[in-house]
mmCIF file of C-alpha atoms in Angstrom:
data_model
loop_
_atom_site.group_PDB
_atom_site.id
_atom_site.type_symbol
_atom_site.label_atom_id
_atom_site.label_comp_id
_atom_site.label_asym_id
_atom_site.label_seq_id
_atom_site.Cartn_x
_atom_site.Cartn_y
_atom_site.Cartn_z
ATOM 1 C CA UNK A 1 -60.279 -0.739 119.003
ATOM 2 C CA UNK A 2 -59.877 0.952 122.382
ATOM 3 C CA UNK A 3 -57.201 -0.562 124.639
ATOM 4 C CA UNK A 4 -59.589 -2.133 127.167
ATOM 5 C CA UNK A 5 -61.174 -4.016 124.266
ATOM 6 C CA UNK A 6 -57.777 -5.153 123.008
ATOM 7 C CA UNK A 7 -56.913 -6.441 126.489
ATOM 8 C CA UNK A 8 -60.235 -8.292 126.658
ATOM 9 C CA UNK A 9 -59.711 -9.832 123.239
ATOM 10 C CA UNK A 10 -56.122 -10.851 123.820
ATOM 11 C CA UNK A 11 -56.900 -12.178 127.270
ATOM 12 C CA UNK A 12 -59.737 -14.274 125.869
ATOM 13 C CA UNK A 13 -57.552 -15.812 123.147
ATOM 14 C CA UNK A 14 -54.602 -16.612 125.463
ATOM 15 C CA UNK A 15 -55.264 -20.366 125.385
ATOM 16 C CA UNK A 16 -55.375 -20.292 121.572
ATOM 17 C CA UNK A 17 -51.986 -18.546 121.483
ATOM 18 C CA UNK A 18 -50.615 -21.322 123.673
ATOM 19 C CA UNK A 19 -51.891 -23.863 121.115
ATOM 20 C CA UNK A 20 -50.169 -21.962 118.291
ATOM 21 C CA UNK A 21 -46.869 -21.998 120.204
ATOM 22 C CA UNK A 22 -47.167 -25.740 120.763
ATOM 23 C CA UNK A 23 -48.033 -26.337 117.114
ATOM 24 C CA UNK A 24 -45.105 -24.205 115.907
ATOM 25 C CA UNK A 25 -42.755 -26.262 118.072
ATOM 26 C CA UNK A 26 -44.131 -29.491 116.621
ATOM 27 C CA UNK A 27 -43.622 -28.193 113.071
ATOM 28 C CA UNK A 28 -40.090 -27.093 113.905
ATOM 29 C CA UNK A 29 -39.350 -30.572 115.215
ATOM 30 C CA UNK A 30 -40.513 -32.032 111.889
ATOM 31 C CA UNK A 31 -38.828 -29.377 109.733
ATOM 32 C CA UNK A 32 -35.783 -31.437 108.770
ATOM 33 C CA UNK A 33 -37.762 -34.523 107.746
ATOM 34 C CA UNK A 34 -36.193 -35.575 104.457
ATOM 35 C CA UNK A 35 -38.412 -35.624 101.384
ATOM 36 C CA UNK A 36 -37.716 -39.003 99.853
ATOM 37 C CA UNK A 37 -38.625 -40.705 96.604
ATOM 38 C CA UNK A 38 -37.717 -43.888 94.832
ATOM 39 C CA UNK A 39 -37.033 -41.859 91.674
ATOM 40 C CA UNK A 40 -33.957 -39.969 90.502
ATOM 41 C CA UNK A 41 -32.733 -37.598 93.265
ATOM 42 C CA UNK A 42 -29.947 -35.017 93.423
ATOM 43 C CA UNK A 43 -28.355 -33.261 96.389
ATOM 44 C CA UNK A 44 -26.533 -29.932 96.270
ATOM 45 C CA UNK A 45 -24.816 -27.791 98.861
ATOM 46 C CA UNK A 46 -23.413 -28.433 102.293
ATOM 47 C CA UNK A 47 -25.893 -30.762 103.992
ATOM 48 C CA UNK A 48 -24.085 -31.333 107.272
ATOM 49 C CA UNK A 49 -25.859 -33.818 109.521
ATOM 50 C CA UNK A 50 -24.677 -35.447 112.717
ATOM 51 C CA UNK A 51 -27.140 -38.017 113.972
ATOM 52 C CA UNK A 52 -27.355 -39.703 117.352
ATOM 53 C CA UNK A 53 -24.844 -37.369 118.997
ATOM 54 C CA UNK A 54 -25.633 -37.369 122.703
ATOM 55 C CA UNK A 55 -25.238 -33.877 124.172
ATOM 56 C CA UNK A 56 -26.201 -31.822 127.201
ATOM 57 C CA UNK A 57 -27.942 -28.761 125.750
ATOM 58 C CA UNK A 58 -29.112 -27.318 129.030
ATOM 59 C CA UNK A 59 -32.659 -28.616 128.697
ATOM 60 C CA UNK A 60 -34.627 -28.307 131.944
ATOM 61 C CA UNK A 61 -36.360 -31.592 131.098
ATOM 62 C CA UNK A 62 -33.441 -33.957 130.340
ATOM 63 C CA UNK A 63 -29.651 -33.842 130.698
ATOM 64 C CA UNK A 64 -28.780 -35.880 127.602
ATOM 65 C CA UNK A 65 -30.427 -35.559 124.199
ATOM 66 C CA UNK A 66 -29.818 -37.173 120.823
ATOM 67 C CA UNK A 67 -29.025 -34.314 118.448
ATOM 68 C CA UNK A 68 -29.329 -33.890 114.679
ATOM 69 C CA UNK A 69 -27.883 -30.772 113.042
ATOM 70 C CA UNK A 70 -28.592 -29.536 109.506
ATOM 71 C CA UNK A 71 -26.476 -26.666 108.210
ATOM 72 C CA UNK A 72 -26.071 -24.261 105.305
ATOM 73 C CA UNK A 73 -27.257 -24.408 101.688
ATOM 74 C CA UNK A 74 -28.710 -27.881 101.251
ATOM 75 C CA UNK A 75 -30.991 -28.686 98.314
ATOM 76 C CA UNK A 76 -32.734 -31.905 97.362
ATOM 77 C CA UNK A 77 -34.590 -32.588 94.134
ATOM 78 C CA UNK A 78 -36.145 -35.561 92.402
ATOM 79 C CA UNK A 79 -38.195 -36.360 89.353
ATOM 80 C CA UNK A 80 -39.921 -39.181 87.564
ATOM 81 C CA UNK A 81 -42.898 -39.843 85.377
ATOM 82 C CA UNK A 82 -45.542 -37.272 86.275
ATOM 83 C CA UNK A 83 -43.786 -36.234 89.491
ATOM 84 C CA UNK A 84 -41.046 -33.870 90.638
ATOM 85 C CA UNK A 85 -40.024 -32.205 93.875
ATOM 86 C CA UNK A 86 -37.407 -29.840 95.239
ATOM 87 C CA UNK A 87 -36.609 -28.857 98.799
ATOM 88 C CA UNK A 88 -34.060 -26.538 100.325
ATOM 89 C CA UNK A 89 -32.729 -25.650 103.757
ATOM 90 C CA UNK A 90 -30.523 -22.699 104.617
ATOM 91 C CA UNK A 91 -29.142 -21.934 108.056
ATOM 92 C CA UNK A 92 -28.622 -24.108 111.097
ATOM 93 C CA UNK A 93 -31.330 -26.231 112.667
ATOM 94 C CA UNK A 94 -30.351 -28.259 115.716
ATOM 95 C CA UNK A 95 -32.911 -30.693 117.094
ATOM 96 C CA UNK A 96 -32.421 -32.570 120.350
ATOM 97 C CA UNK A 97 -34.661 -35.378 121.535
ATOM 98 C CA UNK A 98 -35.067 -37.599 124.582
ATOM 99 C CA UNK A 99 -37.621 -40.061 125.915
ATOM 100 C CA UNK A 100 -38.697 -41.038 122.400
ATOM 101 C CA UNK A 101 -39.655 -37.476 121.508
ATOM 102 C CA UNK A 102 -41.360 -36.518 124.764
ATOM 103 C CA UNK A 103 -38.495 -34.051 125.339
ATOM 104 C CA UNK A 104 -37.533 -31.799 122.421
ATOM 105 C CA UNK A 105 -34.920 -29.057 122.087
ATOM 106 C CA UNK A 106 -34.951 -26.693 119.088
ATOM 107 C CA UNK A 107 -32.348 -24.133 118.019
ATOM 108 C CA UNK A 108 -32.882 -22.411 114.676
ATOM 109 C CA UNK A 109 -30.890 -19.592 113.080
ATOM 110 C CA UNK A 110 -29.141 -18.471 109.939
ATOM 111 C CA UNK A 111 -25.636 -19.781 109.230
ATOM 112 C CA UNK A 112 -24.202 -17.594 112.026
ATOM 113 C CA UNK A 113 -25.592 -20.113 114.509
ATOM 114 C CA UNK A 114 -26.801 -17.368 116.852
ATOM 115 C CA UNK A 115 -30.619 -17.236 117.090
ATOM 116 C CA UNK A 116 -30.456 -14.287 119.487
ATOM 117 C CA UNK A 117 -28.889 -11.866 117.006
ATOM 118 C CA UNK A 118 -28.881 -13.663 113.638
ATOM 119 C CA UNK A 119 -31.517 -14.307 111.016
ATOM 120 C CA UNK A 120 -33.854 -17.284 110.622
ATOM 121 C CA UNK A 121 -33.383 -20.822 109.416
ATOM 122 C CA UNK A 122 -35.271 -21.214 106.111
ATOM 123 C CA UNK A 123 -36.900 -24.285 104.613
ATOM 124 C CA UNK A 124 -38.640 -24.434 101.232
ATOM 125 C CA UNK A 125 -40.438 -27.331 99.571
ATOM 126 C CA UNK A 126 -42.308 -27.715 96.273
ATOM 127 C CA UNK A 127 -43.765 -30.780 94.591
ATOM 128 C CA UNK A 128 -45.612 -31.294 91.337
ATOM 129 C CA UNK A 129 -47.809 -34.317 90.770
ATOM 130 C CA UNK A 130 -49.912 -34.320 87.638
ATOM 131 C CA UNK A 131 -51.486 -30.883 87.534
ATOM 132 C CA UNK A 132 -51.234 -30.253 91.268
ATOM 133 C CA UNK A 133 -48.465 -28.161 92.826
ATOM 134 C CA UNK A 134 -47.826 -28.044 96.560
ATOM 135 C CA UNK A 135 -45.409 -25.556 98.096
ATOM 136 C CA UNK A 136 -44.397 -24.563 101.616
ATOM 137 C CA UNK A 137 -42.055 -21.884 102.947
ATOM 138 C CA UNK A 138 -40.997 -21.978 106.597
ATOM 139 C CA UNK A 139 -38.811 -19.617 108.632
ATOM 140 C CA UNK A 140 -37.755 -20.350 112.219
ATOM 141 C CA UNK A 141 -35.548 -18.505 114.694
ATOM 142 C CA UNK A 142 -35.049 -19.188 118.364
ATOM 143 C CA UNK A 143 -34.200 -21.657 121.093
ATOM 144 C CA UNK A 144 -37.001 -23.632 122.684
ATOM 145 C CA UNK A 145 -37.426 -26.509 125.137
ATOM 146 C CA UNK A 146 -40.534 -28.683 124.972
ATOM 147 C CA UNK A 147 -41.860 -31.322 127.375
ATOM 148 C CA UNK A 148 -44.811 -33.338 126.073
ATOM 149 C CA UNK A 149 -45.783 -35.717 128.895
ATOM 150 C CA UNK A 150 -42.107 -36.103 129.769
ATOM 151 C CA UNK A 151 -40.767 -37.685 132.962
ATOM 152 C CA UNK A 152 -39.448 -34.476 134.564
ATOM 153 C CA UNK A 153 -41.644 -31.434 133.844
ATOM 154 C CA UNK A 154 -40.618 -28.290 135.705
ATOM 155 C CA UNK A 155 -44.102 -27.583 137.066
ATOM 156 C CA UNK A 156 -45.937 -30.879 136.655
ATOM 157 C CA UNK A 157 -47.601 -30.000 133.335
ATOM 158 C CA UNK A 158 -48.610 -32.437 130.623
ATOM 159 C CA UNK A 159 -47.173 -29.938 128.137
ATOM 160 C CA UNK A 160 -44.497 -27.347 128.940
ATOM 161 C CA UNK A 161 -42.757 -24.894 126.581
ATOM 162 C CA UNK A 162 -39.890 -22.690 127.746
ATOM 163 C CA UNK A 163 -37.799 -20.386 125.542
ATOM 164 C CA UNK A 164 -38.356 -18.260 122.472
ATOM 165 C CA UNK A 165 -39.276 -19.089 118.881
ATOM 166 C CA UNK A 166 -40.425 -16.903 116.021
ATOM 167 C CA UNK A 167 -41.903 -18.641 113.013
ATOM 168 C CA UNK A 168 -43.624 -17.916 109.734
ATOM 169 C CA UNK A 169 -45.419 -20.298 107.397
ATOM 170 C CA UNK A 170 -46.811 -19.898 103.901
ATOM 171 C CA UNK A 171 -47.893 -22.192 101.105
ATOM 172 C CA UNK A 172 -50.371 -22.551 98.294
ATOM 173 C CA UNK A 173 -52.535 -24.833 100.460
ATOM 174 C CA UNK A 174 -51.850 -23.064 103.775
ATOM 175 C CA UNK A 175 -52.900 -19.628 104.959
ATOM 176 C CA UNK A 176 -49.828 -17.502 105.647
ATOM 177 C CA UNK A 177 -49.170 -16.505 109.244
ATOM 178 C CA UNK A 178 -46.363 -15.599 111.617
ATOM 179 C CA UNK A 179 -46.017 -16.030 115.365
ATOM 180 C CA UNK A 180 -43.523 -15.263 118.118
ATOM 181 C CA UNK A 181 -43.229 -17.008 121.473
ATOM 182 C CA UNK A 182 -40.885 -14.836 123.528
ATOM 183 C CA UNK A 183 -38.409 -12.455 121.913
ATOM 184 C CA UNK A 184 -34.948 -13.671 122.977
ATOM 185 C CA UNK A 185 -32.803 -15.248 125.708
ATOM 186 C CA UNK A 186 -33.546 -12.414 128.143
ATOM 187 C CA UNK A 187 -37.257 -12.235 127.295
ATOM 188 C CA UNK A 188 -38.459 -15.824 127.092
ATOM 189 C CA UNK A 189 -42.013 -17.134 127.298
ATOM 190 C CA UNK A 190 -43.436 -20.070 129.223
ATOM 191 C CA UNK A 191 -46.577 -22.113 128.754
ATOM 192 C CA UNK A 192 -47.585 -24.832 131.219
ATOM 193 C CA UNK A 193 -50.630 -26.928 130.291
ATOM 194 C CA UNK A 194 -51.995 -29.572 132.634
ATOM 195 C CA UNK A 195 -54.886 -31.526 131.139
ATOM 196 C CA UNK A 196 -57.056 -33.478 133.549
ATOM 197 C CA UNK A 197 -60.121 -35.600 132.965
ATOM 198 C CA UNK A 198 -62.662 -32.767 133.117
ATOM 199 C CA UNK A 199 -60.649 -29.547 132.968
ATOM 200 C CA UNK A 200 -57.386 -28.169 131.565
ATOM 201 C CA UNK A 201 -55.200 -25.766 133.550
ATOM 202 C CA UNK A 202 -53.050 -23.299 131.591
ATOM 203 C CA UNK A 203 -50.339 -20.912 132.781
ATOM 204 C CA UNK A 204 -49.045 -18.504 130.141
ATOM 205 C CA UNK A 205 -46.250 -16.003 130.815
ATOM 206 C CA UNK A 206 -44.195 -13.740 128.565
ATOM 207 C CA UNK A 207 -44.610 -12.018 125.196
ATOM 208 C CA UNK A 208 -46.693 -13.565 122.402
ATOM 209 C CA UNK A 209 -47.329 -12.274 118.890
ATOM 210 C CA UNK A 210 -49.463 -13.565 116.044
ATOM 211 C CA UNK A 211 -50.429 -12.215 112.615
ATOM 212 C CA UNK A 212 -52.382 -13.745 109.757
ATOM 213 C CA UNK A 213 -51.296 -10.842 107.508
ATOM 214 C CA UNK A 214 -54.938 -9.843 107.252
ATOM 215 C CA UNK A 215 -57.389 -9.011 110.032
ATOM 216 C CA UNK A 216 -55.794 -10.686 113.071
ATOM 217 C CA UNK A 217 -52.804 -9.075 114.781
ATOM 218 C CA UNK A 218 -51.994 -9.863 118.407
ATOM 219 C CA UNK A 219 -49.057 -8.531 120.419
ATOM 220 C CA UNK A 220 -49.327 -9.130 124.151
ATOM 221 C CA UNK A 221 -47.198 -9.724 127.233
ATOM 222 C CA UNK A 222 -48.897 -12.107 129.678
ATOM 223 C CA UNK A 223 -48.406 -12.736 133.390
ATOM 224 C CA UNK A 224 -50.473 -15.523 134.952
ATOM 225 C CA UNK A 225 -51.864 -14.581 138.362
ATOM 226 C CA UNK A 226 -54.224 -17.577 138.656
ATOM 227 C CA UNK A 227 -54.290 -20.487 136.195
ATOM 228 C CA UNK A 228 -56.821 -20.462 133.349
ATOM 229 C CA UNK A 229 -59.234 -23.360 133.932
ATOM 230 C CA UNK A 230 -61.023 -24.629 130.811
ATOM 231 C CA UNK A 231 -63.840 -27.159 130.682
ATOM 232 C CA UNK A 232 -62.698 -29.999 128.409
ATOM 233 C CA UNK A 233 -66.183 -30.897 127.181
ATOM 234 C CA UNK A 234 -67.347 -27.374 126.252
ATOM 235 C CA UNK A 235 -64.052 -25.520 125.774
ATOM 236 C CA UNK A 236 -65.374 -22.685 127.943
ATOM 237 C CA UNK A 237 -63.019 -20.963 130.363
ATOM 238 C CA UNK A 238 -64.344 -21.368 133.899
ATOM 239 C CA UNK A 239 -61.898 -19.194 135.838
ATOM 240 C CA UNK A 240 -58.459 -17.600 135.801
ATOM 241 C CA UNK A 241 -56.668 -14.282 136.156
ATOM 242 C CA UNK A 242 -53.964 -12.635 134.020
ATOM 243 C CA UNK A 243 -52.055 -9.417 133.758
ATOM 244 C CA UNK A 244 -52.208 -8.465 130.080
ATOM 245 C CA UNK A 245 -49.897 -5.739 128.769
ATOM 246 C CA UNK A 246 -51.013 -4.121 125.506
ATOM 247 C CA UNK A 247 -49.261 -1.097 123.957
ATOM 248 C CA UNK A 248 -47.360 -0.506 127.208
ATOM 249 C CA UNK A 249 -50.510 -0.484 129.366
ATOM 250 C CA UNK A 250 -51.207 -3.289 131.873
ATOM 251 C CA UNK A 251 -54.688 -4.678 132.553
ATOM 252 C CA UNK A 252 -55.989 -7.309 134.954
ATOM 253 C CA UNK A 253 -58.168 -9.790 133.070
ATOM 254 C CA UNK A 254 -60.472 -11.990 135.159
ATOM 255 C CA UNK A 255 -62.250 -14.948 133.521
ATOM 256 C CA UNK A 256 -65.819 -15.412 134.727
ATOM 257 C CA UNK A 257 -67.630 -18.757 134.675
ATOM 258 C CA UNK A 258 -70.322 -17.504 132.274
ATOM 259 C CA UNK A 259 -67.889 -16.920 129.382
ATOM 260 C CA UNK A 260 -67.403 -13.233 130.111
ATOM 261 C CA UNK A 261 -64.165 -11.507 131.162
ATOM 262 C CA UNK A 262 -63.659 -8.495 133.397
ATOM 263 C CA UNK A 263 -60.894 -6.042 132.475
ATOM 264 C CA UNK A 264 -59.916 -3.602 135.253
ATOM 265 C CA UNK A 265 -63.485 -3.768 136.554
ATOM 266 C CA UNK A 266 -65.188 -3.530 133.149
ATOM 267 C CA UNK A 267 -67.015 -6.699 132.047
ATOM 268 C CA UNK A 268 -67.310 -7.920 128.461
ATOM 269 C CA UNK A 269 -70.037 -10.486 127.839
ATOM 270 C CA UNK A 270 -69.446 -13.709 125.926
ATOM 271 C CA UNK A 271 -71.317 -12.180 122.971
ATOM 272 C CA UNK A 272 -69.122 -9.058 123.001
ATOM 273 C CA UNK A 273 -65.990 -11.221 123.196
ATOM 274 C CA UNK A 274 -67.184 -13.329 120.272
ATOM 275 C CA UNK A 275 -67.439 -10.141 118.209
ATOM 276 C CA UNK A 276 -63.995 -8.927 119.320
ATOM 277 C CA UNK A 277 -62.397 -12.320 118.680
ATOM 278 C CA UNK A 278 -64.165 -13.151 115.435
ATOM 279 C CA UNK A 279 -61.306 -12.159 113.116
ATOM 280 C CA UNK A 280 -58.702 -14.026 115.187
ATOM 281 C CA UNK A 281 -60.404 -17.185 116.404
ATOM 282 C CA UNK A 282 -60.558 -18.931 113.026
ATOM 283 C CA UNK A 283 -57.020 -17.822 112.098
ATOM 284 C CA UNK A 284 -55.547 -19.063 115.390
ATOM 285 C CA UNK A 285 -57.398 -22.376 115.187
ATOM 286 C CA UNK A 286 -56.146 -22.899 111.625
ATOM 287 C CA UNK A 287 -52.592 -21.980 112.627
ATOM 288 C CA UNK A 288 -52.643 -24.460 115.518
ATOM 289 C CA UNK A 289 -53.886 -27.285 113.275
ATOM 290 C CA UNK A 290 -51.974 -26.641 110.042
ATOM 291 C CA UNK A 291 -48.962 -28.831 109.338
ATOM 292 C CA UNK A 292 -46.686 -28.166 106.359
#
């Protein structure tokens, strides 16, 4: 695909990438949920948890957060008549929360504790019930702040994400994919979403990557010039303007009210965009809705 076409495609799917980033953050927040059973269970390894510690983690949305930390090789397993499960966590996952979950802080890394230079936090889960097996593998690395209708958003958004988080998900009932929101402390990404009654306003800035390990690969650096305005009833983008950097080249993407976009003066119709986006739209929608 020529680069103008890539810029058009990746500009048109910007709001979907924002949904994937939000969904990845939600999954990360749920990643240390314990798998419980009333049957025989065994724990192995160094499952270090400190609950209800109140700390200042530098969140832009709240000064004090309740923090839970899970560290190192922790394995859980259980079995009973017709049922068994095993789960494992390796690395350090620190989750901070305030306002009943409206403010979330996530830091995920290998046992080094440094998401900027270390490897990912890994979680694995498998259960067998009758003849059905369910398995999930999750990898997370980064440091991310999330405001979901919190009291003190930085720019007045209903949903705000600031930081960086790379993630990958796979399972026998989940299509494998990986995504990256920002690349590190010095190259963070920001998404500000403000949903009104009739329209939603989205600002998206920084590097985003997504791959479904098949036909959809996106790697883009965004700069919002004017907010993307989406009609809530139809889902169609009404207006907006971005700088989109693809393969080192920068393009101005303008959203037109008829569903088309104009890239450096060249217009792609809604039909042309649908063809360009076809391989990615379904994958991004599935990634934003899937929950391990």
